[in-house]
CSV table of C-alpha atoms and ligand atoms in Angstrom, one decimal:
chain,number,residue,atom,x,y,z
G,15,MET,CA,-0.3,0.0,0.2
G,16,LYS,CA,0.9,3.6,-0.7
G,17,PHE,CA,0.9,6.1,1.9
G,18,VAL,CA,2.0,9.8,2.0
G,19,PHE,CA,2.4,11.7,5.2
G,20,PHE,CA,1.3,14.9,4.6
G,21,GLY,CA,1.7,18.0,7.5
G,22,ALA,CA,3.1,21.3,8.5
G,23,PRO,CA,7.3,20.8,9.1
G,24,GLY,CA,7.3,19.7,12.6
G,25,ALA,CA,3.8,17.9,12.7
G,26,GLY,CA,6.0,14.5,13.0
G,27,LYS,CA,5.8,13.2,10.0
G,28,GLY,CA,9.3,11.8,10.2
G,29,THR,CA,8.8,10.3,13.2
G,30,MET,CA,5.6,8.9,12.6
G,31,ALA,CA,7.1,7.5,8.9
G,32,ALA,CA,10.0,5.8,10.9
G,33,LYS,CA,7.8,3.9,13.3
G,34,ALA,CA,5.5,2.8,10.9
G,35,ALA,CA,8.0,1.8,7.9
G,36,THR,CA,9.3,-0.9,10.8
G,37,ALA,CA,5.8,-1.6,11.7
G,38,PHE,CA,4.3,-2.2,8.2
G,39,LYS,CA,7.6,-3.2,6.6
G,40,LEU,CA,7.1,-0.2,3.8
G,41,PRO,CA,10.5,1.7,2.9
G,42,HIS,CA,10.4,5.2,4.6
G,43,ILE,CA,10.9,8.1,1.8
G,44,SER,CA,11.7,11.2,3.2
G,45,THR,CA,12.8,14.0,0.1
G,46,GLY,CA,14.2,15.8,3.1
G,47,GLU,CA,16.6,13.3,4.3
G,48,ILE,CA,17.8,12.6,0.4
G,49,PHE,CA,19.0,16.0,0.4
G,50,ARG,CA,20.4,15.6,3.8
G,51,THR,CA,22.5,12.7,2.8
G,52,ALA,CA,23.7,14.5,-0.4
G,53,MET,CA,25.3,17.5,1.0
G,54,ARG,CA,26.4,15.7,3.9
G,55,ALA,CA,28.1,13.6,1.2
G,56,GLY,CA,28.8,16.6,-0.9
G,57,THR,CA,27.7,15.5,-4.1
G,58,PRO,CA,26.8,17.2,-7.1
G,59,LEU,CA,23.1,17.4,-6.1
G,60,GLY,CA,23.9,18.4,-2.6
G,61,LEU,CA,25.9,21.3,-3.8
G,62,LYS,CA,22.9,22.6,-5.8
G,63,VAL,CA,20.2,22.3,-3.1
G,64,LYS,CA,22.5,23.3,0.1
G,65,THR,CA,21.5,27.3,0.0
G,66,ILE,CA,17.9,26.3,-0.8
G,67,VAL,CA,17.3,24.2,1.7
G,68,GLU,CA,19.3,25.4,4.7
G,69,SER,CA,17.2,29.1,3.9
G,70,GLY,CA,14.0,26.9,4.0
G,71,GLY,CA,13.2,27.6,0.4
G,72,LEU,CA,11.7,24.8,-1.8
G,73,VAL,CA,14.1,22.8,-3.8
G,74,SER,CA,12.5,22.8,-8.1
G,75,ASP,CA,9.8,20.5,-8.9
G,76,GLU,CA,12.0,19.4,-11.7
G,77,LEU,CA,14.7,18.4,-9.7
G,78,THR,CA,12.5,16.8,-7.0
G,79,VAL,CA,10.5,14.9,-8.9
G,80,GLU,CA,13.3,13.0,-11.1
G,81,LEU,CA,14.2,12.0,-7.7
G,82,VAL,CA,11.4,10.6,-6.7
G,83,TYR,CA,10.6,8.9,-9.9
G,84,GLU,CA,14.5,7.3,-9.1
G,85,ARG,CA,13.9,6.3,-5.7
G,86,LEU,CA,10.3,4.9,-6.5
G,87,SER,CA,11.4,2.8,-9.5
G,88,GLN,CA,13.9,0.9,-7.1
G,89,ALA,CA,13.0,-2.9,-6.4
G,90,ASP,CA,12.4,-2.2,-2.4
G,91,ALA,CA,9.5,0.1,-3.8
G,92,LYS,CA,7.4,-1.8,-5.6
G,93,ASP,CA,4.9,-3.3,-3.5
G,94,GLY,CA,4.4,0.0,-1.2
G,95,TRP,CA,6.2,3.0,0.3
G,96,LEU,CA,5.5,5.8,3.5
G,97,LEU,CA,6.1,9.2,1.1
G,98,ASP,CA,7.6,11.5,3.7
G,99,GLY,CA,7.5,15.4,2.8
G,100,PHE,CA,6.4,14.8,-0.9
G,101,PRO,CA,4.5,16.5,-2.4
G,102,ARG,CA,5.2,20.0,-1.1
G,103,THR,CA,3.3,21.3,-4.5
G,104,LEU,CA,0.4,21.1,-6.7
G,105,GLY,CA,3.2,20.5,-9.7
G,106,GLN,CA,4.5,17.4,-7.3
G,107,ALA,CA,1.2,16.1,-6.8
G,108,LYS,CA,0.4,15.6,-10.2
G,109,ALA,CA,3.3,14.3,-11.3
G,110,LEU,CA,2.6,11.6,-8.4
G,111,GLU,CA,-0.3,10.7,-9.6
G,112,ALA,CA,0.8,10.1,-12.9
G,113,PHE,CA,3.8,8.2,-12.2
G,114,SER,CA,2.4,5.9,-9.3
G,115,PRO,CA,-0.8,7.4,-7.6
G,116,GLU,CA,-1.2,7.0,-3.4
G,117,ASP,CA,-3.7,5.0,-1.7
G,118,TYR,CA,-3.6,7.1,1.4
G,119,VAL,CA,-2.7,10.7,2.3
G,120,ILE,CA,-1.9,10.9,5.8
G,121,ASP,CA,-2.9,14.3,7.3
G,122,LEU,CA,-1.2,15.1,11.1
G,123,GLU,CA,-3.0,17.7,11.9
G,124,VAL,CA,-1.2,20.4,14.7
G,125,ARG,CA,-1.8,23.9,15.3
G,126,ASP,CA,1.1,26.3,14.6
G,127,GLU,CA,2.0,26.8,18.3
G,128,LYS,CA,3.1,23.3,18.4
G,129,VAL,CA,4.9,22.7,15.4
G,130,ILE,CA,6.9,26.1,15.8
G,131,GLU,CA,7.8,23.8,19.6
G,132,ARG,CA,8.5,21.2,18.3
G,133,LEU,CA,10.7,22.7,15.3
G,134,SER,CA,12.7,24.8,17.9
G,135,GLY,CA,13.9,22.0,20.3
G,136,ARG,CA,14.1,19.3,17.1
G,137,ARG,CA,17.5,17.7,17.1
G,138,MET,CA,18.5,15.0,14.6
G,139,CYS,CA,21.6,12.3,14.6
G,140,LYS,CA,24.0,12.6,12.3
G,141,SER,CA,24.6,9.2,11.5
G,142,CYS,CA,21.6,7.3,11.4
G,143,SER,CA,19.1,10.3,11.5
G,144,ARG,CA,17.0,9.7,14.3
G,145,ILE,CA,15.0,12.3,15.5
G,146,TYR,CA,15.0,13.6,18.8
G,147,HIS,CA,13.1,16.7,20.8
G,148,THR,CA,15.5,18.5,23.6
G,149,LYS,CA,12.0,18.3,25.8
G,150,PHE,CA,9.6,15.8,24.4
G,151,MET,CA,12.0,12.8,23.4
G,152,PRO,CA,15.4,13.3,24.5
G,153,PRO,CA,18.2,11.2,23.4
G,154,LYS,CA,19.8,9.5,26.7
G,155,ASN,CA,23.1,11.9,26.9
G,156,PRO,CA,22.6,15.2,25.0
G,157,ASP,CA,25.3,14.6,22.4
G,158,THR,CA,25.2,11.0,21.7
G,159,CYS,CA,22.0,9.2,20.0
G,160,ASP,CA,21.0,6.2,21.8
G,161,ASP,CA,21.1,4.1,18.5
G,162,CYS,CA,24.1,4.4,17.2
G,163,ASN,CA,26.4,7.2,19.2
G,164,GLY,CA,26.6,9.4,16.7
G,165,ALA,CA,26.5,12.7,17.3
G,166,ILE,CA,23.1,15.2,18.0
G,167,TYR,CA,23.1,18.3,15.9
G,168,THR,CA,20.6,20.8,15.1
G,169,ARG,CA,19.4,21.2,11.3
G,170,ASP,CA,20.5,24.6,10.1
G,171,ASP,CA,17.5,24.8,8.3
G,172,ASP,CA,15.4,24.7,11.8
G,173,ARG,CA,16.9,28.2,13.4
G,174,GLU,CA,14.4,30.9,13.7
G,175,GLU,CA,14.8,32.5,10.3
G,176,SER,CA,14.6,29.4,8.1
G,177,VAL,CA,11.8,28.2,10.3
G,178,ARG,CA,9.5,31.4,9.4
G,179,VAL,CA,10.4,30.9,5.7
G,180,ARG,CA,9.3,27.3,5.7
G,181,LEU,CA,5.9,27.9,7.4
G,182,GLU,CA,5.4,30.5,4.8
G,183,HIS,CA,6.2,27.8,2.0
G,184,TYR,CA,4.3,25.7,4.1
G,185,ARG,CA,1.3,27.8,4.0
G,186,ASN,CA,1.5,28.9,0.2
G,187,GLN,CA,2.4,26.2,-1.5
G,188,THR,CA,1.6,23.1,0.6
G,189,ALA,CA,-1.5,23.6,2.9
G,190,PRO,CA,-3.8,23.9,-0.5
G,191,LEU,CA,-2.5,20.4,-1.0
G,192,GLU,CA,-5.0,19.0,1.6
G,193,ALA,CA,-8.4,20.4,-0.3
G,194,TYR,CA,-7.1,18.2,-3.5
G,195,TYR,CA,-6.7,15.2,-1.4
G,196,GLU,CA,-9.8,15.5,-0.2
G,197,GLY,CA,-10.9,15.9,-4.0
G,198,ARG,CA,-9.5,13.0,-4.4
G,199,GLY,CA,-11.0,10.9,-1.7
G,200,THR,CA,-7.8,9.8,-0.3
G,201,LEU,CA,-7.4,12.7,2.7
G,202,VAL,CA,-7.4,11.1,6.0
G,203,ARG,CA,-7.4,13.0,9.1
G,204,VAL,CA,-5.3,12.4,12.2
G,205,ASP,CA,-4.9,14.0,15.5
G,206,GLY,CA,-1.3,14.8,15.3
G,207,GLU,CA,-1.4,16.8,18.7
G,208,GLY,CA,-1.0,14.2,21.3
G,209,ASP,CA,2.7,13.0,22.6
G,210,ALA,CA,4.2,10.8,20.5
G,211,GLU,CA,3.2,7.4,21.6
G,212,SER,CA,-0.5,8.7,21.7
G,213,VAL,CA,-0.2,9.7,17.9
G,214,TRP,CA,1.3,6.3,17.2
G,215,THR,CA,-1.6,4.6,18.9
G,216,VAL,CA,-3.9,6.1,16.7
G,217,LEU,CA,-2.2,6.3,13.7
G,218,TYR,CA,-1.1,2.2,13.7
G,219,GLY,CA,-5.0,1.2,13.8
G,220,VAL,CA,-6.0,3.7,11.2
G,221,MET,CA,-3.6,2.2,8.5
G,222,ARG,CA,-4.1,-1.3,10.2
G,223,ASP,CA,-7.9,-0.5,9.1
G,224,LEU,CA,-7.0,0.8,5.7
G,225,MET,CA,-4.7,-2.0,4.8
G,226,ASP,CA,-7.8,-4.3,6.2
G,227,GLY,CA,-10.0,-2.2,3.6
G,228,LYS,CA,-11.9,-0.9,6.4
G,229,LYS,CA,-13.3,2.6,6.1
G,230,VAL,CA,-11.9,5.0,8.0
G,231,HIS,CA,-13.1,7.9,6.5
U,527,ADP,P1,10.2,19.4,7.4
U,527,ADP,O1,10.9,17.6,8.4
U,527,ADP,O2,11.0,20.5,8.5
U,527,ADP,O3,9.3,18.9,6.8
U,527,ADP,P2,12.2,18.1,5.5
U,527,ADP,O4,13.1,17.2,5.7
U,527,ADP,O5,11.0,16.9,4.9
U,527,ADP,O6,11.5,19.1,6.4
U,527,ADP,O7,12.5,19.0,4.2
U,527,ADP,C1,13.6,19.8,4.6
U,527,ADP,C2,13.9,20.4,3.6
U,527,ADP,O8,14.1,20.2,2.2
U,527,ADP,C3,12.9,21.7,3.1
U,527,ADP,O9,12.5,22.3,3.9
U,527,ADP,C4,13.3,21.9,1.4
U,527,ADP,O10,13.8,22.2,1.3
U,527,ADP,C5,13.6,20.5,0.9
U,527,ADP,N1,12.8,19.6,0.7
U,527,ADP,C6,12.3,18.6,1.2
U,527,ADP,N2,11.2,18.1,0.7
U,527,ADP,C7,11.0,18.7,-0.9
U,527,ADP,C8,9.8,18.7,-1.9
U,527,ADP,N3,9.0,17.9,-1.9
U,527,ADP,N4,9.7,20.0,-3.1
U,527,ADP,C9,11.1,20.9,-2.3
U,527,ADP,N5,11.7,20.7,-1.4
U,527,ADP,C10,12.0,19.5,-0.7
U,528,ADP,P1,8.1,16.6,10.3
U,528,ADP,O1,8.8,15.4,9.6
U,528,ADP,O2,6.7,16.5,10.1
U,528,ADP,O3,8.7,17.6,10.3
U,528,ADP,P2,9.0,15.1,13.0
U,528,ADP,O4,8.8,13.8,13.3
U,528,ADP,O5,10.8,15.6,12.9
U,528,ADP,O6,8.5,16.2,12.1
U,528,ADP,O7,9.1,16.3,14.6
U,528,ADP,C1,9.4,17.4,14.9
U,528,ADP,C2,10.2,16.9,16.2
U,528,ADP,O8,8.5,17.2,16.9
U,528,ADP,C3,10.9,16.6,16.2
U,528,ADP,O9,11.4,17.0,17.4
U,528,ADP,C4,10.1,15.4,17.3
U,528,ADP,O10,10.6,14.8,17.8
U,528,ADP,C5,9.5,16.1,17.9
U,528,ADP,N1,7.7,15.3,17.6
U,528,ADP,C6,7.5,14.6,17.0
U,528,ADP,N2,5.9,14.0,17.1
U,528,ADP,C7,6.0,14.6,18.1
U,528,ADP,C8,5.1,14.1,19.2
U,528,ADP,N3,3.7,14.0,19.3
U,528,ADP,N4,4.6,15.1,20.8
U,528,ADP,C9,5.8,16.1,20.6
U,528,ADP,N5,7.1,15.7,20.0
U,528,ADP,C10,6.9,15.7,18.5
U,529,ZN,ZN1,22.2,7.3,15.4
């Protein structure tokens, strides 16, 4: 089954998609993560997108869509996937529809104040990309990852200036996709406001029902 995880920056898409990928054995495909890996390795792609990503801008549809097509063509994605952070524009949504249409869009609903609180405390492992939060999901040791001992860092685009830009792009370009997917009949709203454990319990049940062919919306 093919799921898109949708929601504001900081809504919890990456955190929940990682859990769902393990629980349902589906590949977790995050465009943000593809860009960060390329930036860290200093590949031509990484160099090309670095300034845009760090300032909170959106990478062009042309480049992003090509990357996603390539990733979705790999063997592990042939029976389904979890897309996290894509699509972010109407152009991307239409491109996905033409290539491999989604079954469901999980819309993680979280109010602006919460999103900002989550982004301002977000930390990430440099090695395995596990997501932490200084207050809500702290690592046992503030500097190292519980899983791999990698270094914990703050994303450049989680600084206040870039966060503002990202939320603006979200409002103008991405949020309108909610109505678009509602029109396609694939949108499933999930309350993302609770703590990670309770959001996951609800989300797990919703995804399970969708896979069993039960109607949840
Ligand atoms: P967040 O977790 O805050 O939603 P992501 O990790 O998904 O952020 O993305 C980080 C950055 O990578 C974005 O701010 C943007 O610069 C770039 N990016 C990721 N996905 C896309 C996309 N689908 N289209 C354009 N740019 C993207
Ligand atoms: P997104 O991928 O949508 O940008 P993340 O999964 O990276 O969001 O989560 C943003 C921040 O909020 C991270 O620091 C994460 O640890 C934290 N977080 C995620 N889900 C919750 C939750 N339900 N309650 C509190 N904090 C959360
Ligand atoms: Zn790690």
